[in-house]
Amino acid sequence: MNGVTIGQAAAFVGVTVKTVRHYHKLGLAAEPERDSSGYRRYGSADLLRLVQIRTLAAAGVPLAEIGPLLDADAALFAAALADVERQLTERIEELTARRDTLHRLADGDRALLPDRAVALLERMPGLGFPADEVAATREGWVLAKALVPEGFDDYLTHFEHALEDTALVALARRAAEAATWEPDDPRIAELATAAAEHYLADSALLKTVTGMQARTEAATRYRLIAHHGEEQTPAAARLAALFEARLRAAGVHIPRPDSH
């Protein structure tokens, strides 16, 4: 009659009877012998083992690793705990990052773009960029950050430079206005030429066009980023095509729409 029943043992240890049986099934703790009445009786050694298992499991040690850990010497035990601590730290950092992302979801832009990019987007309306242009820029940046992450920060640096260029901002506003024109409007070709000449005169500015595609292994990613949304506006698509053609004619490498 020495010892306690499985129900009492589970209550003393702070787990369920199902959990104790699971420990037995995994071989983490041996089942005690049955007494003359047919009941298994848990003694102090059994309870100690169950407490050790529960404590390690609660600390984040995988159940599959607890058995060898309990049977290890002091040095191996300490090394194993250090490894578990490292894994938990990595998990904490991952969960913290997820929590931060959830907080950023309150602002759709900040969930998908770094604060630096969001700040630039917020500047654009004050410089005269229409809402549609800002929205298209935002979507293009989300694509750019996903498809060419290693070049995105440099691109933002070039874009910051571009926003300080008042002549360029005026051209950009004109380009946004041109999106509403007829595709065969002769002013589109004139605007494309003016824009190309302005970019060609400033190597740092030109990198806002070449910086992304220079880091890609094929034209596909560049095309997805540079031409995002243009299918909605034929005039804008023609303006972009003429602009790129002017740059190619000047020796600037721009992937062609039909390249792979």
C-alpha positions as a Python dict, from the first residue, in 0.01 Angstrom:
ca = {
    (1, 'M'): (0, 0, 0),
    (2, 'N'): (309, 230, -10),
    (3, 'G'): (283, 515, -262),
    (4, 'V'): (-5, 687, -434),
    (5, 'T'): (-232, 615, -729),
    (6, 'I'): (-171, 756, -1076),
    (7, 'G'): (-444, 1013, -1020),
    (8, 'Q'): (-284, 1132, -698),
    (9, 'A'): (61, 1132, -857),
    (10, 'A'): (-61, 1343, -1149),
    (11, 'A'): (-225, 1590, -910),
    (12, 'F'): (86, 1615, -693),
    (13, 'V'): (312, 1673, -994),
    (14, 'G'): (75, 1919, -1163),
    (15, 'V'): (-12, 1730, -1480),
    (16, 'T'): (-300, 1515, -1601),
    (17, 'V'): (-330, 1139, -1578),
    (18, 'K'): (-318, 1133, -1959),
    (19, 'T'): (15, 1317, -1949),
    (20, 'V'): (163, 1071, -1699),
    (21, 'R'): (59, 782, -1921),
    (22, 'H'): (213, 961, -2218),
    (23, 'Y'): (541, 986, -2027),
    (24, 'H'): (523, 613, -1967),
    (25, 'K'): (447, 543, -2333),
    (26, 'L'): (753, 744, -2441),
    (27, 'G'): (971, 559, -2194),
    (28, 'L'): (1053, 873, -1998),
    (29, 'A'): (939, 717, -1672),
    (30, 'A'): (898, 350, -1586),
    (31, 'E'): (556, 236, -1476),
    (32, 'P'): (562, 125, -1113),
    (33, 'E'): (466, -230, -1021),
    (34, 'R'): (108, -309, -927),
    (35, 'D'): (20, -379, -568),
    (36, 'S'): (-183, -675, -447),
    (37, 'S'): (-503, -491, -534),
    (38, 'G'): (-391, -442, -895),
    (39, 'Y'): (-316, -69, -865),
    (40, 'R'): (10, 90, -962),
    (41, 'R'): (158, 278, -671),
    (42, 'Y'): (388, 575, -726),
    (43, 'G'): (660, 617, -465),
    (44, 'S'): (880, 918, -394),
    (45, 'A'): (1135, 821, -663),
    (46, 'D'): (859, 792, -922),
    (47, 'L'): (721, 1130, -824),
    (48, 'L'): (1067, 1287, -842),
    (49, 'R'): (1113, 1153, -1197),
    (50, 'L'): (774, 1288, -1302),
    (51, 'V'): (854, 1630, -1154),
    (52, 'Q'): (1187, 1639, -1342),
    (53, 'I'): (1016, 1547, -1670),
    (54, 'R'): (742, 1804, -1624),
    (55, 'T'): (991, 2077, -1532),
    (56, 'L'): (1211, 2014, -1835),
    (57, 'A'): (910, 1994, -2067),
    (58, 'A'): (775, 2323, -1928),
    (59, 'A'): (1117, 2481, -1988),
    (60, 'G'): (1090, 2397, -2357),
    (61, 'V'): (1295, 2079, -2377),
    (62, 'P'): (1143, 1847, -2643),
    (63, 'L'): (1007, 1528, -2488),
    (64, 'A'): (1226, 1319, -2716),
    (65, 'E'): (1535, 1476, -2556),
    (66, 'I'): (1429, 1456, -2191),
    (67, 'G'): (1514, 1089, -2136),
    (68, 'P'): (1880, 1114, -2243),
    (69, 'L'): (1906, 1446, -2061),
    (70, 'L'): (1795, 1301, -1729),
    (71, 'D'): (2036, 1012, -1767),
    (72, 'A'): (2332, 1233, -1864),
    (73, 'D'): (2616, 1337, -1636),
    (74, 'A'): (2640, 1691, -1502),
    (75, 'A'): (2856, 1825, -1788),
    (76, 'L'): (2632, 1687, -2062),
    (77, 'F'): (2324, 1804, -1874),
    (78, 'A'): (2459, 2161, -1855),
    (79, 'A'): (2557, 2158, -2224),
    (80, 'A'): (2214, 2029, -2324),
    (81, 'L'): (2040, 2298, -2119),
    (82, 'A'): (2256, 2564, -2283),
    (83, 'D'): (2149, 2437, -2624),
    (84, 'V'): (1783, 2443, -2520),
    (85, 'E'): (1830, 2799, -2395),
    (86, 'R'): (1976, 2900, -2732),
    (87, 'Q'): (1680, 2747, -2914),
    (88, 'L'): (1435, 2922, -2682),
    (89, 'T'): (1610, 3254, -2735),
    (90, 'E'): (1578, 3213, -3112),
    (91, 'R'): (1212, 3124, -3069),
    (92, 'I'): (1154, 3429, -2850),
    (93, 'E'): (1315, 3653, -3111),
    (94, 'E'): (1098, 3499, -3381),
    (95, 'L'): (781, 3547, -3176),
    (96, 'T'): (883, 3905, -3091),
    (97, 'A'): (928, 3977, -3462),
    (98, 'R'): (584, 3830, -3533),
    (99, 'R'): (430, 4043, -3259),
    (100, 'D'): (594, 4354, -3402),
    (101, 'T'): (454, 4266, -3744),
    (102, 'L'): (106, 4234, -3594),
    (103, 'H'): (145, 4580, -3441),
    (104, 'R'): (254, 4717, -3777),
    (105, 'L'): (-57, 4571, -3940),
    (106, 'A'): (-249, 4861, -3793),
    (107, 'D'): (-72, 5057, -4065),
    (108, 'G'): (-84, 4853, -4386),
    (109, 'D'): (223, 5025, -4530),
    (110, 'R'): (439, 4956, -4226),
    (111, 'A'): (349, 4587, -4233),
    (112, 'L'): (502, 4554, -4579),
    (113, 'L'): (763, 4829, -4601),
    (114, 'P'): (1035, 4968, -4372),
    (115, 'D'): (973, 5297, -4193),
    (116, 'R'): (1213, 5475, -4428),
    (117, 'A'): (1003, 5381, -4730),
    (118, 'V'): (681, 5479, -4556),
    (119, 'A'): (826, 5821, -4473),
    (120, 'L'): (910, 5877, -4840),
    (121, 'L'): (559, 5776, -4947),
    (122, 'E'): (416, 6021, -4694),
    (123, 'R'): (626, 6301, -4847),
    (124, 'M'): (500, 6245, -5199),
    (125, 'P'): (149, 6401, -5170),
    (126, 'G'): (302, 6720, -5031),
    (127, 'L'): (525, 6741, -5338),
    (128, 'G'): (223, 6728, -5566),
    (129, 'F'): (209, 6358, -5651),
    (130, 'P'): (-152, 6242, -5699),
    (131, 'A'): (-294, 5965, -5482),
    (132, 'D'): (-292, 5716, -5771),
    (133, 'E'): (79, 5773, -5828),
    (134, 'V'): (158, 5728, -5460),
    (135, 'A'): (-48, 5408, -5451),
    (136, 'A'): (129, 5270, -5760),
    (137, 'T'): (467, 5359, -5607),
    (138, 'R'): (371, 5184, -5283),
    (139, 'E'): (271, 4865, -5465),
    (140, 'G'): (584, 4873, -5679),
    (141, 'W'): (800, 4906, -5369),
    (142, 'V'): (631, 4612, -5201),
    (143, 'L'): (717, 4405, -5506),
    (144, 'A'): (1070, 4543, -5519),
    (145, 'K'): (1138, 4467, -5153),
    (146, 'A'): (1016, 4109, -5202),
    (147, 'L'): (1185, 4040, -5536),
    (148, 'V'): (1511, 4231, -5492),
    (149, 'P'): (1557, 4280, -5115),
    (150, 'E'): (1932, 4324, -5135),
    (151, 'G'): (1896, 4631, -5358),
    (152, 'F'): (1597, 4795, -5192),
    (153, 'D'): (1782, 5008, -4937),
    (154, 'D'): (2013, 5150, -5203),
    (155, 'Y'): (1711, 5222, -5420),
    (156, 'L'): (1550, 5423, -5140),
    (157, 'T'): (1869, 5629, -5112),
    (158, 'H'): (1847, 5711, -5483),
    (159, 'F'): (1476, 5790, -5450),
    (160, 'E'): (1547, 6030, -5163),
    (161, 'H'): (1791, 6207, -5395),
    (162, 'A'): (1522, 6217, -5664),
    (163, 'L'): (1268, 6385, -5435),
    (164, 'E'): (1515, 6669, -5377),
    (165, 'D'): (1521, 6731, -5754),
    (166, 'T'): (1245, 6985, -5815),
    (167, 'A'): (1270, 6950, -6193),
    (168, 'L'): (1227, 6574, -6166),
    (169, 'V'): (930, 6611, -5934),
    (170, 'A'): (770, 6837, -6195),
    (171, 'L'): (837, 6574, -6464),
    (172, 'A'): (687, 6305, -6240),
    (173, 'R'): (374, 6509, -6186),
    (174, 'R'): (352, 6560, -6561),
    (175, 'A'): (391, 6185, -6614),
    (176, 'A'): (109, 6116, -6371),
    (177, 'E'): (-107, 6362, -6564),
    (178, 'A'): (-6, 6192, -6890),
    (179, 'A'): (-162, 5867, -6771),
    (180, 'T'): (-500, 6018, -6856),
    (181, 'W'): (-403, 6116, -7210),
    (182, 'E'): (-473, 5920, -7524),
    (183, 'P'): (-191, 5669, -7596),
    (184, 'D'): (-111, 5837, -7931),
    (185, 'D'): (-90, 6188, -7786),
    (186, 'P'): (231, 6346, -7930),
    (187, 'R'): (306, 6505, -7593),
    (188, 'I'): (389, 6158, -7458),
    (189, 'A'): (693, 6126, -7683),
    (190, 'E'): (806, 6478, -7589),
    (191, 'L'): (771, 6399, -7219),
    (192, 'A'): (959, 6070, -7257),
    (193, 'T'): (1248, 6250, -7424),
    (194, 'A'): (1258, 6523, -7160),
    (195, 'A'): (1252, 6270, -6878),
    (196, 'A'): (1524, 6052, -7035),
    (197, 'E'): (1750, 6353, -7086),
    (198, 'H'): (1702, 6458, -6725),
    (199, 'Y'): (1789, 6110, -6596),
    (200, 'L'): (2090, 6079, -6824),
    (201, 'A'): (2228, 6404, -6689),
    (202, 'D'): (2235, 6270, -6331),
    (203, 'S'): (2408, 5936, -6267),
    (204, 'A'): (2267, 5908, -5915),
    (205, 'L'): (1917, 5967, -6045),
    (206, 'L'): (1966, 5712, -6320),
    (207, 'K'): (2021, 5448, -6053),
    (208, 'T'): (1654, 5470, -5958),
    (209, 'V'): (1596, 5304, -6295),
    (210, 'T'): (1896, 5072, -6318),
    (211, 'G'): (1958, 4994, -5951),
    (212, 'M'): (1695, 4723, -5919),
    (213, 'Q'): (1741, 4537, -6244),
    (214, 'A'): (2118, 4544, -6209),
    (215, 'R'): (2090, 4301, -5921),
    (216, 'T'): (1854, 4054, -6085),
    (217, 'E'): (1954, 3746, -6279),
    (218, 'A'): (1693, 3801, -6549),
    (219, 'A'): (1461, 4065, -6689),
    (220, 'T'): (1150, 3908, -6540),
    (221, 'R'): (1184, 4059, -6193),
    (222, 'Y'): (1269, 4401, -6328),
    (223, 'R'): (971, 4392, -6561),
    (224, 'L'): (734, 4294, -6277),
    (225, 'I'): (857, 4584, -6066),
    (226, 'A'): (904, 4857, -6326),
    (227, 'H'): (582, 4793, -6515),
    (228, 'H'): (352, 4710, -6227),
    (229, 'G'): (8, 4859, -6284),
    (230, 'E'): (77, 4991, -6631),
    (231, 'E'): (-171, 4752, -6791),
    (232, 'Q'): (-439, 4974, -6638),
    (233, 'T'): (-318, 5286, -6820),
    (234, 'P'): (-217, 5250, -7188),
    (235, 'A'): (-78, 5602, -7203),
    (236, 'A'): (145, 5538, -6902),
    (237, 'A'): (265, 5213, -7056),
    (238, 'R'): (359, 5393, -7379),
    (239, 'L'): (535, 5668, -7186),
    (240, 'A'): (741, 5411, -6996),
    (241, 'A'): (824, 5221, -7314),
    (242, 'L'): (942, 5537, -7491),
    (243, 'F'): (1137, 5649, -7185),
    (244, 'E'): (1319, 5315, -7167),
    (245, 'A'): (1382, 5320, -7542),
    (246, 'R'): (1548, 5662, -7508),
    (247, 'L'): (1771, 5528, -7230),
    (248, 'R'): (1867, 5220, -7432),
    (249, 'A'): (1955, 5442, -7725),
    (250, 'A'): (2194, 5626, -7492),
    (251, 'G'): (2363, 5298, -7393),
    (252, 'V'): (2182, 5233, -7064),
    (253, 'H'): (2105, 4866, -7004),
    (254, 'I'): (1730, 4823, -6964),
    (255, 'P'): (1580, 4473, -7008),
    (256, 'R'): (1343, 4453, -7302),
    (257, 'P'): (983, 4337, -7252),
    (258, 'D'): (1043, 4027, -7462),
    (259, 'S'): (1373, 3925, -7292),
    (260, 'H'): (1398, 3627, -7056),
}
